[in-house]
Short mmCIF file of C-alpha atoms in Angstrom, two decimals:
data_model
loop_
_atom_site.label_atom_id
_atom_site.label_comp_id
_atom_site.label_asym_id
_atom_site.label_seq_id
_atom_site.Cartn_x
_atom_site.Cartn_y
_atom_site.Cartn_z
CA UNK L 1 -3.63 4.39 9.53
CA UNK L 2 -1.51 4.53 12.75
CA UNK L 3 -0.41 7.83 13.75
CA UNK L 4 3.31 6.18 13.72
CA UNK L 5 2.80 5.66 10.28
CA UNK L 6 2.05 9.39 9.38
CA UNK L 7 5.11 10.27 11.75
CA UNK L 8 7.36 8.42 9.83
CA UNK L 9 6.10 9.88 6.39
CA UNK L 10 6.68 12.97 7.61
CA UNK L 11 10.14 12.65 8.61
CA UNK L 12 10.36 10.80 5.20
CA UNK L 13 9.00 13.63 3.26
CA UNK L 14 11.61 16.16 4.69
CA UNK L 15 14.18 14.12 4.17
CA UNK L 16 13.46 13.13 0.32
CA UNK L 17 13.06 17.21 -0.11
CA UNK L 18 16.46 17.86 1.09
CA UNK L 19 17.64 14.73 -1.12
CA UNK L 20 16.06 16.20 -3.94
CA UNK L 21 17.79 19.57 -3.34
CA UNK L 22 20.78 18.13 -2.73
CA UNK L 23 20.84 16.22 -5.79
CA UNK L 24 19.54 19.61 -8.30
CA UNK L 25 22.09 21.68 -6.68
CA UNK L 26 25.21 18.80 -6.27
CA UNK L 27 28.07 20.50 -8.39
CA UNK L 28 31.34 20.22 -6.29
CA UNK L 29 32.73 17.37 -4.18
CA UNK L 30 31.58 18.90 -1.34
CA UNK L 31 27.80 18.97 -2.20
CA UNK L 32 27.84 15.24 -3.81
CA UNK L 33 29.22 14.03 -0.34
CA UNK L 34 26.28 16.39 1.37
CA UNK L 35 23.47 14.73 -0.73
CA UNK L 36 25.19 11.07 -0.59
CA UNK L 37 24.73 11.64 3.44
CA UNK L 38 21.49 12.47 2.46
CA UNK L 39 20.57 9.64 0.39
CA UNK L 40 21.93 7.47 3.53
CA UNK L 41 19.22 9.21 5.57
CA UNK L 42 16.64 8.55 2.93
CA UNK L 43 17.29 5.16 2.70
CA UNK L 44 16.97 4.62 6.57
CA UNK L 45 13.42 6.55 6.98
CA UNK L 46 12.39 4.84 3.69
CA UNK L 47 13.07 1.20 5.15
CA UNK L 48 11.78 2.17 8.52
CA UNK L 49 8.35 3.84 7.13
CA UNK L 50 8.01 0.75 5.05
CA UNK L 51 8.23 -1.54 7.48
CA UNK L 52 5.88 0.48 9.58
CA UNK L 53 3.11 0.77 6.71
CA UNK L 54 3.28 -2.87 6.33
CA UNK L 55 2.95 -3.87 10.22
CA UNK L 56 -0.08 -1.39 10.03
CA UNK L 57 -1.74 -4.00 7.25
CA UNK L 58 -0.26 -7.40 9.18
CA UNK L 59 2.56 -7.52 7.39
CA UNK L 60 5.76 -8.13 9.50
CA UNK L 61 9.24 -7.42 8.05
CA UNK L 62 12.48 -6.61 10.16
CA UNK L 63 15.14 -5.70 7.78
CA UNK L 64 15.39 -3.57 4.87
CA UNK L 65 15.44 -6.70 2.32
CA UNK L 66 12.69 -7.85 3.55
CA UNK L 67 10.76 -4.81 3.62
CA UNK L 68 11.43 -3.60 0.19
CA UNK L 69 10.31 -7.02 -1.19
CA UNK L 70 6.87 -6.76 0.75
CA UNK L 71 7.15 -3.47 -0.26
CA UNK L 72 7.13 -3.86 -4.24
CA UNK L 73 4.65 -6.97 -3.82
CA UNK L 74 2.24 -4.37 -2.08
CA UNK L 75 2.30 -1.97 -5.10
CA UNK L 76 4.21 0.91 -3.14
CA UNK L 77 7.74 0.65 -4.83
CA UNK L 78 8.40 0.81 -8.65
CA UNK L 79 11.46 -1.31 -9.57
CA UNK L 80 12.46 -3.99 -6.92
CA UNK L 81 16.15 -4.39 -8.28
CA UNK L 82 16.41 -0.76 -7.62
CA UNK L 83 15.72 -1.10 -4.51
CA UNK L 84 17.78 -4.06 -3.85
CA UNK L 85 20.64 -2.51 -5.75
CA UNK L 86 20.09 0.63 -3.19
CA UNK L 87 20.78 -2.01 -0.43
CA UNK L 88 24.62 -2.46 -1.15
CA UNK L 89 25.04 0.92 -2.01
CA UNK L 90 24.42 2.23 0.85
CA UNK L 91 26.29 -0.74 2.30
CA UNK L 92 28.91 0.15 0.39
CA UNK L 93 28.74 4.28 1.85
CA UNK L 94 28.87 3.14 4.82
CA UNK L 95 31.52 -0.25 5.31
CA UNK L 96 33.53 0.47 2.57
CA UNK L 97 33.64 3.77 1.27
CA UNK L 98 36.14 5.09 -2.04
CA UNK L 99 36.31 8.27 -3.58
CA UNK L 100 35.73 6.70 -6.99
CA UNK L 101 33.13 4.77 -5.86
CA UNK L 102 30.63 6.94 -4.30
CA UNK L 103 30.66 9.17 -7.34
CA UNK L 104 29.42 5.64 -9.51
CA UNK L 105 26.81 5.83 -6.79
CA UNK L 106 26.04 9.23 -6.25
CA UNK L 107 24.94 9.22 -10.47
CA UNK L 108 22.77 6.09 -9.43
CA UNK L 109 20.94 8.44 -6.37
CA UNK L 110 20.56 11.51 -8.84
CA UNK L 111 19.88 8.91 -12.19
CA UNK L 112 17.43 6.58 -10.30
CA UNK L 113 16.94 6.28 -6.61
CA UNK L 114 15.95 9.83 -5.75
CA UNK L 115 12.55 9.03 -8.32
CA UNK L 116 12.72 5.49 -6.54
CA UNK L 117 12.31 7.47 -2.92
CA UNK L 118 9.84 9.91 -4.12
CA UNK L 119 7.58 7.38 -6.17
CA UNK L 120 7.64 5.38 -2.55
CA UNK L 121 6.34 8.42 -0.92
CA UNK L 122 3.63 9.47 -3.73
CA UNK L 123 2.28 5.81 -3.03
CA UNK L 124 2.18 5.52 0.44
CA UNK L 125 0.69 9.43 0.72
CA UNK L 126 -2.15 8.24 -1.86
CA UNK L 127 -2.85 5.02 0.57
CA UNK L 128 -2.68 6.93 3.32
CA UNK L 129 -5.17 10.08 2.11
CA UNK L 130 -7.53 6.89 0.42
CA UNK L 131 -8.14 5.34 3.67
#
């Protein structure tokens, strides 16, 4: 593997620990907000590292779509419509943005995509340490 690659999980792994903190310790509004900016981290390094792993192996994908479709069809995500589902959520954070709404999503980050993230790094750690 490229050094980039193991760069990127790095920067990956710190930011799914503080997601995961975020998310056991969320109990006021202001702490859901901190780990929703989180998640919005999370989901940048995640695309990015994908789309890294991939161009390592010859595959080429330039936007997060993309790269969580190669992703799941390379074995390293778990549920594709999670992922996909992720993509206009954090859409959503970031364009749109209501009160109401980011609490929906902030449930769907602590409920599924937090074990989404972390399964994503598991698998691409294994691939990396295998090779």
């Amino acid at each position: 593997m490229r050094e980039r690659v193991k760069r990127h999980l790095e920067d990956f792994k710190k930011a799914l620990t503080n997601l995961e903190d975020g998310v056991r310790q969320s109990d006021n509004d202001l702490t859901i907000d901190g780990t929703i900016k989180r998640f919005e981290l999370c989901y940048e390094l995640s695309w990015k590292l994908i789309k890294e792993y991939l161009a390592d192996m010859g595959i080429i994908c330039n936007n997060p779509r993309d790269c969580f479709k190669s992703a799941f069809a390379n074995g390293l995500l778990d549920n594709e419509e999670t992922w996909l589902k992720m993509i206009e959520d954090r859409n959503y954070l970031v364009h749109t943005y209501t009160f109401e709404k980011s609490r929906e999503i902030f449930e769907r980050i602590r409920d599924f995509y937090a074990d989404s993230l972390k399964y994503l790094f598991i698998h691409i750690q294994q691939k990396i340490v295998g090779d």
